[in-house]
Each structure stands twice: as C-alpha cells, then as structure tokens.
Tab-separated table of C-alpha atoms in Angstrom:
chain	number	residue	atom	x	y	z
A	1	UNK	CA	-1.507	70.309	-129.789
A	2	UNK	CA	-1.314	74.089	-129.807
A	3	UNK	CA	-0.818	75.564	-133.271
A	4	UNK	CA	2.727	76.860	-133.407
A	5	UNK	CA	4.467	77.891	-136.648
A	6	UNK	CA	7.454	75.624	-136.082
A	7	UNK	CA	8.177	74.932	-139.775
A	8	UNK	CA	8.164	78.663	-140.517
A	9	UNK	CA	10.508	79.222	-137.575
A	10	UNK	CA	12.814	76.383	-138.653
A	11	UNK	CA	13.183	78.002	-142.084
A	12	UNK	CA	14.643	81.073	-140.359
A	13	UNK	CA	17.566	79.046	-138.915
A	14	UNK	CA	19.904	78.126	-141.786
A	15	UNK	CA	22.099	75.760	-139.761
A	16	UNK	CA	19.184	73.379	-139.192
A	17	UNK	CA	18.935	72.507	-142.888
A	18	UNK	CA	22.203	70.566	-143.008
A	19	UNK	CA	22.967	66.878	-142.745
A	20	UNK	CA	25.362	65.361	-140.212
A	21	UNK	CA	26.939	62.024	-141.188
A	22	UNK	CA	24.326	61.705	-143.910
A	23	UNK	CA	21.394	62.259	-141.538
A	24	UNK	CA	19.188	65.313	-141.045
A	25	UNK	CA	20.587	67.363	-138.168
A	26	UNK	CA	18.536	67.027	-134.990
A	27	UNK	CA	19.881	69.768	-132.732
A	28	UNK	CA	18.958	69.126	-129.092
A	29	UNK	CA	21.763	70.941	-127.275
A	30	UNK	CA	19.902	74.192	-126.715
A	31	UNK	CA	20.604	74.479	-122.987
A	32	UNK	CA	24.284	74.800	-123.924
A	33	UNK	CA	23.638	77.255	-126.768
A	34	UNK	CA	20.814	77.996	-129.189
A	35	UNK	CA	21.186	78.407	-132.942
A	36	UNK	CA	20.815	81.790	-134.654
A	37	UNK	CA	18.055	82.998	-136.992
A	38	UNK	CA	18.798	84.875	-140.188
A	39	UNK	CA	17.560	88.060	-138.513
A	40	UNK	CA	20.447	87.924	-136.033
A	41	UNK	CA	23.050	86.906	-138.612
A	42	UNK	CA	21.871	89.654	-140.957
A	43	UNK	CA	21.829	92.327	-138.238
A	44	UNK	CA	25.457	91.604	-137.356
A	45	UNK	CA	26.530	91.525	-141.007
A	46	UNK	CA	24.627	94.708	-141.778
A	47	UNK	CA	26.362	96.568	-138.968
A	48	UNK	CA	29.807	95.485	-140.154
A	49	UNK	CA	29.002	96.171	-143.800
A	50	UNK	CA	27.372	99.566	-143.383
A	51	UNK	CA	27.571	101.204	-139.949
A	52	UNK	CA	30.471	99.931	-137.874
A	53	UNK	CA	32.573	102.344	-135.825
A	54	UNK	CA	33.408	102.672	-132.153
A	55	UNK	CA	30.539	103.986	-130.080
A	56	UNK	CA	29.908	106.873	-127.674
A	57	UNK	CA	33.147	108.660	-128.467
A	58	UNK	CA	32.714	109.796	-132.055
A	59	UNK	CA	30.823	112.641	-133.700
A	60	UNK	CA	31.183	111.256	-137.225
A	61	UNK	CA	28.263	109.570	-138.961
A	62	UNK	CA	29.348	105.947	-138.587
A	63	UNK	CA	29.965	106.348	-134.867
A	64	UNK	CA	26.555	107.938	-134.419
A	65	UNK	CA	24.867	105.112	-136.352
A	66	UNK	CA	26.684	102.417	-134.349
A	67	UNK	CA	25.875	104.160	-131.087
A	68	UNK	CA	22.207	104.438	-132.015
A	69	UNK	CA	21.996	100.718	-132.814
A	70	UNK	CA	23.906	99.766	-129.664
A	71	UNK	CA	21.788	101.871	-127.338
A	72	UNK	CA	18.652	100.866	-129.230
A	73	UNK	CA	19.436	97.281	-128.259
A	74	UNK	CA	19.715	98.338	-124.613
A	75	UNK	CA	16.188	99.687	-124.829
A	76	UNK	CA	15.015	96.379	-126.313
A	77	UNK	CA	16.560	94.487	-123.395
A	78	UNK	CA	14.917	96.854	-120.902
A	79	UNK	CA	11.514	96.215	-122.452
A	80	UNK	CA	12.124	92.466	-122.813
A	81	UNK	CA	12.582	91.986	-119.060
A	82	UNK	CA	10.421	94.994	-118.065
A	83	UNK	CA	13.156	96.893	-116.240
A	84	UNK	CA	12.343	100.374	-114.994
A	85	UNK	CA	15.186	102.109	-116.818
A	86	UNK	CA	17.971	101.574	-119.321
A	87	UNK	CA	20.305	102.564	-116.477
A	88	UNK	CA	19.549	99.145	-114.990
A	89	UNK	CA	20.807	97.253	-118.073
A	90	UNK	CA	24.536	96.521	-118.027
A	91	UNK	CA	26.115	94.728	-120.988
A	92	UNK	CA	28.641	92.049	-120.024
A	93	UNK	CA	30.160	89.004	-121.751
A	94	UNK	CA	27.535	86.590	-120.427
A	95	UNK	CA	25.663	85.448	-117.341
A	96	UNK	CA	28.951	84.276	-115.818
A	97	UNK	CA	30.496	87.733	-115.958
A	98	UNK	CA	27.264	89.261	-114.673
A	99	UNK	CA	27.393	87.081	-111.553
A	100	UNK	CA	31.108	87.767	-111.069
A	101	UNK	CA	30.406	91.492	-111.368
A	102	UNK	CA	27.869	91.317	-108.534
A	103	UNK	CA	30.192	89.168	-106.414
A	104	UNK	CA	33.181	91.455	-106.821
A	105	UNK	CA	31.378	94.809	-106.776
A	106	UNK	CA	28.336	94.417	-104.531
A	107	UNK	CA	29.862	91.523	-102.593
A	108	UNK	CA	33.243	93.065	-101.796
A	109	UNK	CA	31.538	96.295	-100.713
A	110	UNK	CA	28.844	94.732	-98.520
A	111	UNK	CA	29.886	91.288	-97.282
A	112	UNK	CA	32.190	90.734	-94.320
A	113	UNK	CA	33.716	87.870	-92.339
A	114	UNK	CA	31.021	85.686	-90.791
A	115	UNK	CA	28.325	86.843	-93.208
A	116	UNK	CA	26.486	84.180	-95.205
A	117	UNK	CA	25.636	83.781	-98.892
A	118	UNK	CA	22.816	81.341	-99.631
A	119	UNK	CA	22.555	79.308	-102.846
A	120	UNK	CA	20.907	75.980	-103.741
A	121	UNK	CA	22.144	72.487	-104.494
A	122	UNK	CA	21.231	72.713	-108.175
A	123	UNK	CA	23.401	75.657	-109.215
A	124	UNK	CA	25.609	75.928	-112.295
A	125	UNK	CA	29.295	76.382	-111.474
A	126	UNK	CA	28.911	80.022	-112.530
A	127	UNK	CA	26.605	80.549	-109.555
A	128	UNK	CA	28.883	78.659	-107.135
A	129	UNK	CA	32.502	79.557	-107.852
A	130	UNK	CA	32.144	83.393	-107.802
A	131	UNK	CA	30.657	83.118	-104.297
A	132	UNK	CA	33.389	80.719	-103.184
A	133	UNK	CA	35.962	83.253	-104.374
A	134	UNK	CA	34.146	86.004	-102.495
A	135	UNK	CA	34.067	83.891	-99.336
A	136	UNK	CA	37.822	83.293	-99.628
A	137	UNK	CA	38.367	87.030	-100.037
A	138	UNK	CA	36.101	88.163	-97.196
A	139	UNK	CA	35.774	85.318	-94.709
A	140	UNK	CA	32.077	84.934	-95.496
A	141	UNK	CA	30.410	81.505	-95.463
A	142	UNK	CA	28.610	79.829	-98.371
A	143	UNK	CA	25.409	78.025	-97.380
A	144	UNK	CA	23.678	75.540	-99.693
A	145	UNK	CA	19.948	74.740	-99.534
A	146	UNK	CA	19.380	71.056	-100.407
A	147	UNK	CA	17.295	69.521	-103.196
A	148	UNK	CA	15.187	66.346	-103.244
A	149	UNK	CA	15.348	63.320	-105.525
A	150	UNK	CA	12.994	64.983	-108.002
A	151	UNK	CA	15.520	67.783	-108.357
A	152	UNK	CA	13.347	70.313	-106.534
A	153	UNK	CA	14.511	72.799	-103.932
A	154	UNK	CA	13.479	71.719	-100.428
A	155	UNK	CA	11.940	75.079	-99.658
A	156	UNK	CA	11.546	74.513	-95.916
A	157	UNK	CA	15.289	73.852	-95.652
A	158	UNK	CA	16.021	76.962	-97.725
A	159	UNK	CA	13.792	79.058	-95.477
A	160	UNK	CA	15.480	77.639	-92.362
A	161	UNK	CA	18.900	78.627	-93.725
A	162	UNK	CA	17.807	82.261	-94.149
A	163	UNK	CA	19.129	83.963	-91.026
A	164	UNK	CA	20.286	87.245	-89.561
A	165	UNK	CA	23.702	86.406	-91.051
A	166	UNK	CA	22.419	86.059	-94.647
A	167	UNK	CA	23.615	88.942	-96.801
A	168	UNK	CA	22.777	87.666	-100.297
A	169	UNK	CA	20.697	84.937	-101.932
A	170	UNK	CA	21.750	83.685	-105.407
A	171	UNK	CA	19.498	81.148	-107.113
A	172	UNK	CA	18.988	79.666	-110.573
A	173	UNK	CA	15.657	80.706	-112.052
A	174	UNK	CA	15.819	77.438	-114.026
A	175	UNK	CA	18.364	74.640	-113.613
A	176	UNK	CA	20.511	73.865	-116.636
A	177	UNK	CA	21.143	70.261	-115.544
A	178	UNK	CA	17.633	69.323	-114.384
A	179	UNK	CA	15.238	71.810	-115.959
A	180	UNK	CA	13.779	72.634	-112.529
A	181	UNK	CA	12.036	76.007	-112.362
A	182	UNK	CA	12.507	77.366	-108.871
A	183	UNK	CA	9.733	79.125	-106.882
A	184	UNK	CA	11.608	82.393	-107.248
A	185	UNK	CA	8.728	84.672	-106.251
A	186	UNK	CA	8.475	82.834	-102.924
A	187	UNK	CA	12.266	82.873	-102.481
A	188	UNK	CA	12.480	86.609	-103.170
A	189	UNK	CA	9.617	87.436	-100.807
A	190	UNK	CA	11.201	85.414	-97.987
A	191	UNK	CA	14.612	87.020	-98.532
A	192	UNK	CA	13.199	90.529	-98.757
A	193	UNK	CA	11.318	89.969	-95.494
A	194	UNK	CA	14.815	89.857	-93.971
A	195	UNK	CA	16.080	92.736	-96.167
A	196	UNK	CA	18.317	90.332	-98.098
A	197	UNK	CA	18.873	91.056	-101.813
A	198	UNK	CA	18.399	88.266	-104.386
A	199	UNK	CA	20.287	87.514	-107.590
A	200	UNK	CA	18.623	85.242	-110.138
A	201	UNK	CA	20.715	83.309	-112.645
A	202	UNK	CA	18.374	83.562	-115.620
A	203	UNK	CA	20.634	82.026	-118.278
A	204	UNK	CA	18.203	79.129	-118.828
A	205	UNK	CA	14.954	80.911	-118.014
A	206	UNK	CA	15.189	84.019	-120.185
A	207	UNK	CA	15.078	82.128	-123.542
A	208	UNK	CA	12.112	79.982	-122.540
A	209	UNK	CA	9.639	82.068	-120.526
A	210	UNK	CA	8.461	85.617	-120.004
A	211	UNK	CA	10.702	87.380	-117.487
A	212	UNK	CA	9.392	90.466	-115.666
A	213	UNK	CA	11.962	91.781	-113.199
A	214	UNK	CA	9.501	94.302	-111.758
A	215	UNK	CA	6.927	91.609	-111.000
A	216	UNK	CA	9.619	89.269	-109.645
A	217	UNK	CA	11.112	92.137	-107.601
A	218	UNK	CA	14.565	90.506	-107.879
A	219	UNK	CA	17.525	92.749	-107.148
A	220	UNK	CA	19.803	91.326	-109.841
A	221	UNK	CA	19.067	89.195	-112.917
A	222	UNK	CA	21.757	87.670	-115.149
A	223	UNK	CA	21.390	86.102	-118.586
A	224	UNK	CA	23.386	85.315	-121.725
A	225	UNK	CA	22.830	86.212	-125.367
A	226	UNK	CA	23.921	82.904	-126.888
A	227	UNK	CA	21.185	80.889	-125.173
A	228	UNK	CA	18.656	83.516	-126.309
A	229	UNK	CA	19.211	82.903	-130.055
A	230	UNK	CA	21.712	85.763	-130.059
A	231	UNK	CA	25.517	85.891	-130.382
A	232	UNK	CA	28.005	84.463	-127.928
A	233	UNK	CA	30.224	86.810	-125.945
A	234	UNK	CA	27.371	89.056	-124.848
A	235	UNK	CA	25.107	89.009	-121.824
A	236	UNK	CA	23.125	91.215	-119.503
A	237	UNK	CA	23.194	92.131	-115.852
A	238	UNK	CA	19.998	93.741	-114.639
A	239	UNK	CA	20.317	95.478	-111.292
A	240	UNK	CA	18.000	97.773	-109.385
A	241	UNK	CA	19.210	101.310	-109.971
A	242	UNK	CA	19.756	102.164	-106.301
A	243	UNK	CA	21.977	99.107	-105.840
A	244	UNK	CA	23.998	99.766	-108.995
A	245	UNK	CA	24.445	103.430	-108.048
A	246	UNK	CA	25.977	102.420	-104.718
A	247	UNK	CA	28.270	99.728	-106.148
A	248	UNK	CA	31.908	100.480	-107.070
A	249	UNK	CA	33.116	99.795	-110.618
A	250	UNK	CA	34.032	96.228	-111.510
A	251	UNK	CA	36.738	97.090	-114.065
A	252	UNK	CA	38.617	100.258	-114.945
A	253	UNK	CA	39.322	101.784	-118.338
A	254	UNK	CA	37.704	103.664	-121.181
A	255	UNK	CA	34.007	104.612	-121.166
A	256	UNK	CA	33.486	103.893	-117.451
A	257	UNK	CA	35.057	107.213	-116.478
A	258	UNK	CA	33.978	110.851	-116.516
A	259	UNK	CA	37.351	112.406	-115.676
A	260	UNK	CA	40.812	110.956	-115.071
A	261	UNK	CA	43.813	112.544	-113.402
A	262	UNK	CA	46.823	110.809	-111.907
A	263	UNK	CA	45.454	111.638	-108.487
A	264	UNK	CA	41.820	110.570	-108.913
A	265	UNK	CA	39.223	109.386	-111.395
A	266	UNK	CA	35.526	110.232	-111.466
A	267	UNK	CA	33.294	107.458	-112.745
A	268	UNK	CA	30.671	107.611	-115.437
A	269	UNK	CA	26.928	107.455	-114.805
A	270	UNK	CA	24.919	104.231	-115.054
A	271	UNK	CA	25.094	101.898	-116.837
A	272	UNK	CA	28.443	102.943	-118.313
A	273	UNK	CA	30.192	102.793	-114.925
A	274	UNK	CA	30.232	99.014	-115.387
A	275	UNK	CA	31.097	98.903	-119.111
A	276	UNK	CA	34.857	99.454	-119.318
A	277	UNK	CA	36.509	99.449	-122.726
A	278	UNK	CA	35.155	98.986	-126.223
A	279	UNK	CA	32.157	96.672	-125.910
A	280	UNK	CA	31.122	93.863	-128.227
A	281	UNK	CA	29.154	96.276	-130.391
A	282	UNK	CA	27.971	93.920	-133.126
A	283	UNK	CA	26.985	91.259	-130.598
A	284	UNK	CA	24.842	93.747	-128.691
A	285	UNK	CA	23.108	94.643	-131.957
A	286	UNK	CA	22.672	90.914	-132.646
A	287	UNK	CA	21.141	90.440	-129.193
A	288	UNK	CA	18.679	93.220	-129.975
A	289	UNK	CA	17.731	91.424	-133.204
A	290	UNK	CA	17.238	88.170	-131.294
A	291	UNK	CA	14.888	89.925	-128.884
A	292	UNK	CA	12.931	91.387	-131.805
A	293	UNK	CA	12.621	87.872	-133.226
A	294	UNK	CA	11.429	86.372	-129.942
A	295	UNK	CA	8.961	89.195	-129.418
A	296	UNK	CA	7.479	88.482	-132.850
A	297	UNK	CA	6.992	84.819	-131.922
A	298	UNK	CA	5.786	85.679	-128.402
A	299	UNK	CA	7.422	84.343	-125.251
A	300	UNK	CA	4.126	82.926	-123.977
A	301	UNK	CA	3.801	80.954	-127.225
A	302	UNK	CA	7.387	79.714	-126.937
A	303	UNK	CA	6.823	78.554	-123.348
A	304	UNK	CA	3.578	76.743	-124.190
A	305	UNK	CA	5.038	74.972	-127.235
A	306	UNK	CA	8.201	73.887	-125.433
A	307	UNK	CA	6.114	72.561	-122.524
A	308	UNK	CA	4.271	70.335	-125.005
A	309	UNK	CA	7.580	69.115	-126.443
A	310	UNK	CA	8.857	68.276	-122.956
A	311	UNK	CA	5.663	66.421	-122.052
A	312	UNK	CA	5.904	64.375	-125.242
A	313	UNK	CA	9.603	63.603	-124.778
A	314	UNK	CA	9.088	62.662	-121.125
A	315	UNK	CA	6.222	60.320	-121.993
A	316	UNK	CA	8.316	58.637	-124.703
A	317	UNK	CA	11.347	58.337	-122.409
A	318	UNK	CA	9.382	56.724	-119.598
A	319	UNK	CA	8.430	53.896	-121.945
A	320	UNK	CA	12.054	52.936	-122.629
A	321	UNK	CA	13.327	50.141	-120.379
A	322	UNK	CA	16.669	50.959	-118.795
A	323	UNK	CA	16.282	54.736	-119.141
A	324	UNK	CA	16.158	56.804	-115.951
A	325	UNK	CA	15.210	60.467	-116.071
A	326	UNK	CA	17.324	62.678	-113.797
A	327	UNK	CA	15.211	65.593	-112.618
A	328	UNK	CA	11.431	65.250	-112.517
A	329	UNK	CA	10.372	68.463	-110.829
A	330	UNK	CA	6.705	69.416	-111.009
A	331	UNK	CA	7.721	72.815	-112.423
A	332	UNK	CA	10.211	72.206	-115.186
A	333	UNK	CA	11.585	73.710	-118.386
A	334	UNK	CA	12.281	71.881	-121.641
A	335	UNK	CA	15.284	69.825	-120.492
A	336	UNK	CA	15.400	66.029	-120.418
A	337	UNK	CA	18.439	64.679	-118.564
A	338	UNK	CA	18.774	60.909	-118.394
A	339	UNK	CA	21.046	57.935	-117.882
A	340	UNK	CA	20.964	54.456	-119.440
A	341	UNK	CA	21.874	51.188	-117.761
A	342	UNK	CA	25.357	49.999	-118.753
A	343	UNK	CA	25.949	52.897	-121.186
A	344	UNK	CA	28.130	55.870	-120.260
A	345	UNK	CA	26.602	59.245	-121.210
A	346	UNK	CA	29.619	60.053	-123.394
A	347	UNK	CA	28.971	56.883	-125.391
A	348	UNK	CA	25.323	57.946	-125.704
A	349	UNK	CA	26.392	61.309	-127.086
A	350	UNK	CA	28.876	59.787	-129.516
A	351	UNK	CA	26.462	57.138	-130.790
A	352	UNK	CA	23.642	59.637	-131.243
A	353	UNK	CA	25.962	61.976	-133.149
A	354	UNK	CA	26.492	59.173	-135.677
A	355	UNK	CA	22.738	59.453	-136.295
A	356	UNK	CA	22.881	63.239	-136.725
A	357	UNK	CA	21.507	63.917	-133.227
A	358	UNK	CA	23.265	66.582	-131.147
A	359	UNK	CA	22.811	66.256	-127.384
A	360	UNK	CA	25.068	67.144	-124.458
A	361	UNK	CA	26.798	64.515	-122.323
A	362	UNK	CA	28.715	65.305	-119.152
A	363	UNK	CA	28.312	67.088	-115.842
A	364	UNK	CA	26.853	70.232	-117.485
A	365	UNK	CA	28.953	72.510	-115.255
A	366	UNK	CA	26.893	71.220	-112.335
A	367	UNK	CA	29.164	68.679	-110.656
A	368	UNK	CA	27.429	68.926	-107.254
A	369	UNK	CA	24.152	67.917	-108.953
A	370	UNK	CA	25.838	64.830	-110.409
A	371	UNK	CA	27.276	64.005	-106.973
A	372	UNK	CA	23.817	64.309	-105.402
A	373	UNK	CA	22.279	61.881	-107.897
A	374	UNK	CA	25.348	59.621	-107.651
A	375	UNK	CA	26.029	59.591	-111.377
A	376	UNK	CA	29.271	60.577	-113.143
A	377	UNK	CA	27.355	62.442	-115.834
A	378	UNK	CA	24.041	62.542	-117.665
A	379	UNK	CA	22.918	62.724	-121.266
A	380	UNK	CA	20.866	65.869	-121.787
A	381	UNK	CA	18.427	66.631	-124.584
A	382	UNK	CA	17.278	70.241	-124.377
A	383	UNK	CA	14.539	71.625	-126.565
A	384	UNK	CA	13.928	74.958	-128.254
A	385	UNK	CA	11.148	76.564	-130.237
A	386	UNK	CA	12.481	75.141	-133.532
A	387	UNK	CA	12.396	71.508	-132.384
A	388	UNK	CA	9.604	69.104	-133.333
A	389	UNK	CA	7.899	65.944	-132.150
A	390	UNK	CA	9.382	64.186	-135.169
A	391	UNK	CA	12.867	65.056	-133.893
A	392	UNK	CA	11.971	63.650	-130.487
A	393	UNK	CA	10.878	60.436	-132.241
A	394	UNK	CA	14.277	60.274	-133.958
A	395	UNK	CA	15.981	60.780	-130.578
A	396	UNK	CA	13.994	58.011	-128.908
A	397	UNK	CA	14.577	55.620	-131.813
A	398	UNK	CA	18.271	56.380	-131.553
A	399	UNK	CA	18.282	55.654	-127.809
A	400	UNK	CA	16.437	52.360	-128.353
A	401	UNK	CA	18.901	51.312	-131.060
A	402	UNK	CA	21.970	51.989	-128.924
A	403	UNK	CA	20.414	50.097	-125.996
A	404	UNK	CA	20.245	47.087	-128.327
A	405	UNK	CA	23.877	47.611	-129.356
A	406	UNK	CA	25.066	47.707	-125.737
A	407	UNK	CA	22.824	44.777	-124.866
C-alpha cells in the first residue's frame, strides 16, 4: 500500500476524535459533506477575531485586510483548477447555485424553443432541475443520455444524441450516487466539434482528483466548498472569460454594479458582475485555507490513496452474501453504494449509526438513478483522505452483524 500520512491527517480533523454511542466515530458520509481541518476552522476564526469587515467598499484597515484575504482566496481557487484568470472565478453559494447561474444567465440568453440541452442518466438533481426550469421557460427540450447496468455512460448513445439542435451539454464529472467518473475529455471534444459548450458538475470530482480546466477545455465548471474540506454555503463557478463577459447578470444589487441611476445601471467587471450583495467572506477565506491544506497533501496523493481504499472496500463487500454493489464502473471514485437483501437502506443507516458508523441512506438527490436500478434507495459509504482500512473493516463487520439480525 502506498505510504500516505493518514494518521497525521486524521489528527488535523478534531471532529474525528469523538465517540458516537460509545463507539469511535467512523465517518463515511464524505460524498454528502467532508469534515473540516483545524486549518480551515482557525482561518475562519482568525478572520472574525482580527480582520473582519465588509470587503471592496471600505478604505479603512479592517476592510482592506478582509478584502485582501477574500481576493487572495480567489487566486488560490484559480491556481487550484488552473484557470487562466481570476476573472473566471465566480463565488457562489455552492455547485447548485453555480449551475442555476449558468442556466438562468447563459441559458436564458442563448437557448430558444426547440433547442436541446443534453445531460446523462446519472445526474444529481442539481444538474437536472435547473435545466428543466430553463426548458419550461424557453420551450427547449431536455435530452438524457442513458447509462448501463454498471452505472457507466453509454457513450455511443450520448454521441448519437448530440445534434444540430444541441445548445448545451451538462454532465457530472463524477457521480455522487455511483462514483462513476465520466469520460469528460471525450465528451467535451465531441461537443466542441459541434460548437456546443459544456458544463461539468465537479462537486464530487474536485475534492478527490486534480482538476485542470485548461486541459479539460470545459466551458463551465461548478463545485462546492463543503465537499472540499471547506465551509458550507460557498462554492465556485468557473467560466471561460469570453462566455462570462457576454452573459447578463444573474442577480442585481450591491457590488455587481458600476453605476446606478433610476433610468439605467452599468454592471461591474468580471467576476463581480455575478457577485451581488455582501458575500460569505469568512467562508471564502475558509475555502482558501482548505485549498492550501489539500495542496500540501497533494491531490495526486489523495486520489491514489482513496483509490486504494475503494479497492479494499469493494473487495470486502463482494465477499458478503446478500450485498449487491450499485455502480461498478471501470472508472470510479471512492464511493461504495450498495443494497442488502431484505434490509431497507434506512434501516442499514440507523443500525450502523448505533455502531458509530456514519453513512448515507436514501436516493442521494439522484432519484432517476434509483429508478434505473429499480431500488427505492441505496446505502452509500463514501471515503475521504482521512479514512482508513481499519474503518472499512468496522463497516463490513457492522454490515455482517446486521445481516444476521435481519436473518
């Protein structure tokens, strides 16, 4: 097994040291939200204790300090995903708002009745509903490329659905319900051959692999802070500068304007045109701290270690009678979704919680995926860089014990 300083990393996450119902906490709900290292907690506290003031508008010392930290974090995000400019980094509340921003700004300006938006059958609701709303508003049509029983995109079907009517492709970089990593380079190349822009939902991918938006050549990339070991309530929309320049504002108010009269308003330059109102200043600073932390560990190291955890968990799971893994794509992130014979996923989650094990049970905001696999829900264990093989052993022992209970 690759040497990875997991015990050192675990010591940086204070929440992991507690006991739940008398048992050591085994936190395996990372696809829903990751825990926070001291570096992030301290960065937020330090801002509030020493530097906090509203940003961009003040000439006093505290405002300047807050602004410097806020914009410094924007630079960290730019470098983290290798964007060309800080103008391409828009702070939003999360990946969901980022996708809604593109739907309502780019979509309303460029998509008309009869046009088509192409997604896949494995999308999170956040990459389905905004496009459904846009279709209702414009008369456009939502097309869905199917997946196979392994949870993989049927690429040939996707390619066949690309047509002269396609105006936008929106695809998960990595599925939250299945762990599938989509062939996004191939998808982007095929779409661009037809001059169709591509949005990638990177909420699951960004915390677990190196993301390079220049190399991908995606037009938009959305991700959330809370899955990236940062605070909740903050996220990022990356957009190519030329596209963002041409898009109308998403919301109106303070900081997105240059000049306001009752007759007309002139909008601010990028990225501020899309950042109306006082932003979540401390959470942006916390996101910057999370990126610093991940950079110190190394995203390539994170990806390699988590791949080993997934391989180990998958091997253990396959040896449990009555357990069926949902989603066995060849290219997959560290997510293990499963069902048990005669045991509802919610009962699995409740029983495992009594053993101190935190997993997710439900439809994972991916109801069409559940419908495809003909299950009401799945149990989902999702791994992060602070998880261990020993924790996976505890999980598997817990599953085996509840199988005995349910007979």
